[in-house]
Amino acid sequence: MKEIRLDKFLADMGKGSRSQVKQALKKGLVKVNGAAVKAPEQKIDPQTDQVSYDGELVSYQRFAYYMLNKPAGVVSATEDRKERTVLDLLGGEKAGGLFPVGRLDKDTEGLLLITNDGALAHRLLHPGKHVDKTYYAKLAGEVTPDMVRAFAQGLSIGDEKPTLPARLVVLESGAVSTVEITICEGRFHQIKRMAKAVGTEVLYLKRLAMGPLRLDPALAGGQYRALSETEKEQLLR
Ligand code: URA
C-alpha cells in the first residue's frame, strides 16, 4: 500500500488533530514496529507497519464513520466561507476526505452521519433506495386525522411528482403539536414543505434516525462519536 506520513495516519485513525498527534510524537508515545518515532513526517505503510499509540496498537481502517448530533446554526457542508460547518465540529482535520451524508437545514438538529466512504453515502442517498429518515418535529397548531392521511397518501409540494407516502405519528396535538415523521426520500426542505402543504409550519426539527442508524441520546448538540462495530455492520450489510 502507498506510504503515508505518520502524523496523517494517526489523525486519520482518530487519534487527534495533526497538531495533537505531533505533541504525542514529541512525547515519545508513538512507536513504529517497536521503536519510538518522533518525526511526524516519517513515512509508514499502514498495512504492514505496526504502529502503537500510548502502548496500544493502532489498527488500520480504510474508512471512518462518525455520528454527529448536529446543533442548529451550523451548515451541512465540508467548507463554507462564512458559516461554521459540521466538519468544524469534528476538529476540521480528524480524518481525510470526510463529508456529511446528505444535508440537514441550518436550523435542523440531530443525526448526521459523517464518513469518507463514498459508496455507503451513495447507497444511503440514492433516490431509488428509499432509506427511511425519521424526524421529531414541533408543528404549529393541532394535527388532524386528515393531515395524517395526507402524509400517508403522499403530498403535492410543488415538485414534478408528489412525495412518496410518509408516516406522521402524533405524539401530542395542541397549540404546538409534537410529532414523528418518517420519509423515505430526501427532497430539499421536504418536511417543511410537506408541513406547509397541509396548512401547518415546522417550528422545530430534529433527525432521530437514518436507515438502521439511530441518534445516540447521550450525544448533546455538537457532540459526535465514532460508530460502534454493530452500527457499522448494520449500515454496511
Ligand atoms: N426536511 C426539512 O425540511 N429540513 C431538513 O433539514 C430535513 C428534512
Coordinates of C-alpha atoms and ligand atoms in Angstrom, one line a residue:
M1 CA 0.0 0.0 0.0
K2 CA 1.0 3.6 -0.6
E3 CA 3.2 5.0 2.3
I4 CA 1.8 8.0 4.2
R5 CA 3.1 10.3 6.9
L6 CA 2.9 9.0 10.4
D7 CA 1.0 12.1 11.7
K8 CA -1.6 11.8 8.9
F9 CA -2.1 8.1 9.6
L10 CA -2.7 8.8 13.3
A11 CA -5.0 11.7 12.7
D12 CA -6.9 9.7 10.1
M13 CA -7.3 6.8 12.6
G14 CA -9.0 9.3 15.1
K15 CA -6.0 9.8 17.5
G16 CA -6.5 13.6 17.4
S17 CA -5.8 16.5 15.2
R18 CA -2.5 16.7 13.3
S19 CA -1.1 19.1 16.0
Q20 CA -2.3 16.9 18.9
V21 CA -0.7 14.0 17.2
K22 CA 2.6 15.9 16.8
Q23 CA 2.6 16.6 20.5
A24 CA 2.1 12.9 21.2
L25 CA 5.0 12.1 18.9
K26 CA 7.2 14.6 20.7
K27 CA 6.4 12.9 24.0
G28 CA 7.6 9.6 22.6
L29 CA 4.1 8.0 22.8
V30 CA 4.2 6.6 19.3
K31 CA 6.2 3.5 18.2
V32 CA 6.6 2.1 14.8
N33 CA 7.5 -1.6 14.7
G34 CA 8.5 -1.4 18.4
A35 CA 10.8 1.7 18.1
A36 CA 9.8 5.2 19.3
V37 CA 9.5 7.6 16.5
K38 CA 9.3 11.4 17.0
A39 CA 9.3 12.6 13.4
P40 CA 5.8 13.4 12.2
E41 CA 6.9 13.2 8.6
Q42 CA 8.2 9.6 8.9
K43 CA 6.5 7.6 6.2
I44 CA 4.8 4.3 7.1
D45 CA 2.9 1.6 5.2
P46 CA -0.5 1.4 7.1
Q47 CA -1.0 -2.2 6.1
T48 CA 2.4 -3.7 7.0
D49 CA 3.9 -1.4 9.7
Q50 CA 2.8 -1.9 13.3
V51 CA 2.0 1.5 14.9
S52 CA 1.3 1.8 18.5
Y53 CA 0.0 4.9 20.3
D54 CA 0.4 5.1 24.1
G55 CA 1.0 1.3 24.2
E56 CA -2.0 0.3 22.1
L57 CA -1.8 -1.0 18.6
V58 CA -3.5 1.4 16.1
S59 CA -5.2 -0.8 13.5
Y60 CA -5.6 0.5 10.0
Q61 CA -9.1 1.2 8.9
R62 CA -9.8 2.4 5.4
F63 CA -13.0 4.3 6.2
A64 CA -14.1 6.4 9.2
Y65 CA -17.7 6.7 10.4
Y66 CA -19.0 9.2 12.9
M67 CA -22.4 10.1 14.1
L68 CA -22.9 13.8 15.0
N69 CA -25.7 15.4 16.8
K70 CA -25.9 18.5 14.6
P71 CA -26.8 21.6 16.5
A72 CA -28.8 24.4 14.9
G73 CA -26.7 27.1 13.3
V74 CA -24.1 25.1 11.5
V75 CA -24.3 24.1 7.9
S76 CA -24.1 20.6 6.5
A77 CA -21.1 21.2 4.2
T78 CA -17.4 20.4 4.2
E79 CA -16.4 24.0 4.0
D80 CA -18.0 27.4 3.9
R81 CA -16.5 30.9 3.6
K82 CA -18.9 32.4 6.2
E83 CA -20.7 29.7 8.2
R84 CA -19.5 27.2 10.7
T85 CA -19.7 23.7 9.2
V86 CA -20.4 20.3 10.6
L87 CA -16.8 19.3 9.9
D88 CA -15.6 22.2 12.0
L89 CA -17.3 20.4 14.9
L90 CA -15.1 17.4 14.2
G91 CA -12.0 19.3 14.7
G92 CA -11.5 20.1 11.0
E93 CA -8.8 17.6 10.3
K94 CA -9.9 14.5 12.1
A95 CA -9.7 12.3 9.0
G96 CA -9.0 12.9 5.4
G97 CA -11.9 13.2 3.0
L98 CA -14.7 13.3 5.5
F99 CA -18.1 14.6 4.4
P100 CA -21.7 14.6 5.7
V101 CA -24.0 12.0 4.2
G102 CA -26.8 14.3 3.0
R103 CA -27.9 17.6 4.3
L104 CA -29.9 18.9 7.2
D105 CA -31.0 22.6 7.0
K106 CA -29.0 25.1 9.0
D107 CA -31.8 25.3 11.6
T108 CA -32.4 21.5 11.8
E109 CA -30.7 19.4 14.5
G110 CA -29.9 15.8 15.0
L111 CA -28.4 12.8 13.4
L112 CA -25.8 13.3 10.7
L113 CA -23.6 10.5 9.5
I114 CA -20.1 11.7 8.6
T115 CA -17.8 9.5 6.7
N116 CA -15.3 9.2 3.9
D117 CA -17.0 6.1 2.5
G118 CA -18.4 7.3 -0.8
A119 CA -20.0 4.0 -1.7
L120 CA -22.0 3.9 1.5
A121 CA -23.1 7.5 1.1
H122 CA -24.3 6.7 -2.4
R123 CA -26.3 3.8 -1.2
L124 CA -27.9 5.8 1.6
L125 CA -28.7 8.8 -0.6
H126 CA -29.7 7.1 -3.8
P127 CA -33.3 8.1 -4.6
G128 CA -34.2 4.5 -5.6
K129 CA -33.1 3.0 -2.3
H130 CA -35.9 4.7 -0.2
V131 CA -33.9 4.8 3.0
D132 CA -36.2 5.8 5.9
K133 CA -35.4 9.0 7.8
T134 CA -37.3 9.7 11.0
Y135 CA -37.6 13.2 12.5
Y136 CA -39.0 14.6 15.7
A137 CA -40.9 17.9 14.9
K138 CA -42.9 20.6 16.6
L139 CA -45.7 21.8 14.3
A140 CA -47.8 25.0 14.7
G141 CA -51.4 24.1 15.7
E142 CA -53.3 20.9 16.0
V143 CA -52.6 17.8 13.9
T144 CA -55.8 16.4 12.4
P145 CA -56.5 12.9 11.1
D146 CA -56.8 14.5 7.7
M147 CA -53.2 15.6 7.9
V148 CA -52.0 12.1 8.9
R149 CA -53.9 10.7 5.9
A150 CA -52.5 13.3 3.6
F151 CA -48.9 12.4 4.7
A152 CA -49.7 8.7 4.3
Q153 CA -51.0 9.2 0.7
G154 CA -48.2 11.4 -0.5
L155 CA -48.3 15.2 -0.9
S156 CA -48.0 17.6 -3.7
I157 CA -45.3 20.0 -2.6
G158 CA -44.7 21.9 -5.9
D159 CA -42.3 19.3 -7.5
E160 CA -43.0 17.5 -10.7
K161 CA -44.2 14.5 -8.7
P162 CA -46.0 14.2 -5.3
T163 CA -44.0 12.9 -2.4
L164 CA -44.0 9.2 -1.6
P165 CA -46.1 8.1 1.3
A166 CA -44.8 9.3 4.7
R167 CA -45.6 8.4 8.2
L168 CA -46.9 11.1 10.6
V169 CA -47.2 9.9 14.2
V170 CA -48.9 12.3 16.6
L171 CA -47.2 12.4 20.0
E172 CA -49.2 15.4 21.3
S173 CA -51.7 17.6 19.5
G174 CA -52.3 21.2 20.7
A175 CA -51.4 24.8 20.1
V176 CA -47.9 23.4 19.4
S177 CA -48.0 19.7 18.4
T178 CA -45.2 17.2 18.7
V179 CA -44.9 14.5 16.0
E180 CA -42.6 12.0 14.5
I181 CA -42.4 12.0 10.7
T182 CA -40.8 9.3 8.6
I183 CA -39.9 10.0 5.0
C184 CA -38.1 7.7 2.5
E185 CA -36.9 10.5 0.2
G186 CA -34.5 13.4 0.7
R187 CA -36.0 16.3 -1.2
F188 CA -35.0 19.9 -0.5
H189 CA -36.7 21.2 2.7
Q190 CA -39.0 18.2 2.3
I191 CA -40.6 18.1 5.8
K192 CA -41.1 21.9 5.9
R193 CA -42.7 21.8 2.5
M194 CA -44.9 18.8 3.4
A195 CA -46.0 20.6 6.6
K196 CA -46.8 23.7 4.6
A197 CA -48.8 21.6 2.1
V198 CA -51.2 20.5 4.9
G199 CA -51.5 24.1 6.3
T200 CA -49.1 24.0 9.2
E201 CA -45.5 25.1 9.8
V202 CA -42.4 23.4 11.3
L203 CA -41.3 25.2 14.4
Y204 CA -38.5 22.7 15.3
L205 CA -37.0 19.8 13.5
K206 CA -34.5 17.1 14.7
R207 CA -33.5 13.9 12.8
L208 CA -33.6 10.8 15.0
A209 CA -32.8 8.0 12.6
M210 CA -31.5 7.3 9.1
G211 CA -31.9 3.7 7.9
P212 CA -30.8 1.4 10.8
L213 CA -28.8 4.2 12.5
R214 CA -30.4 5.9 15.5
L215 CA -29.1 9.1 17.1
D216 CA -27.4 8.2 20.4
P217 CA -29.4 10.1 23.1
A218 CA -26.1 10.5 25.1
L219 CA -24.8 12.9 22.5
A220 CA -25.5 16.5 23.3
G221 CA -25.9 19.0 20.4
G222 CA -22.5 19.5 18.8
Q223 CA -21.1 16.2 20.1
Y224 CA -20.1 13.2 18.0
R225 CA -18.7 9.8 18.3
A226 CA -17.3 7.0 16.1
L227 CA -19.9 4.4 15.1
S228 CA -19.8 1.1 17.1
E229 CA -18.9 -2.1 15.3
T230 CA -22.6 -3.1 15.4
E231 CA -23.7 0.1 13.9
K232 CA -21.2 -0.2 11.2
E233 CA -22.3 -3.7 10.4
Q234 CA -25.9 -2.7 10.3
L235 CA -25.2 0.1 7.9
L236 CA -22.8 -1.8 5.6
R237 CA -24.8 -5.0 5.2
Ligands
URA1 N1 -36.7 18.3 5.9 C1 -36.5 19.6 6.0 O1 -37.4 20.4 5.7 N2 -35.4 20.0 6.5 C2 -34.4 19.2 6.9 O2 -33.4 19.7 7.4 C3 -34.6 17.8 6.7 C4 -35.8 17.4 6.2

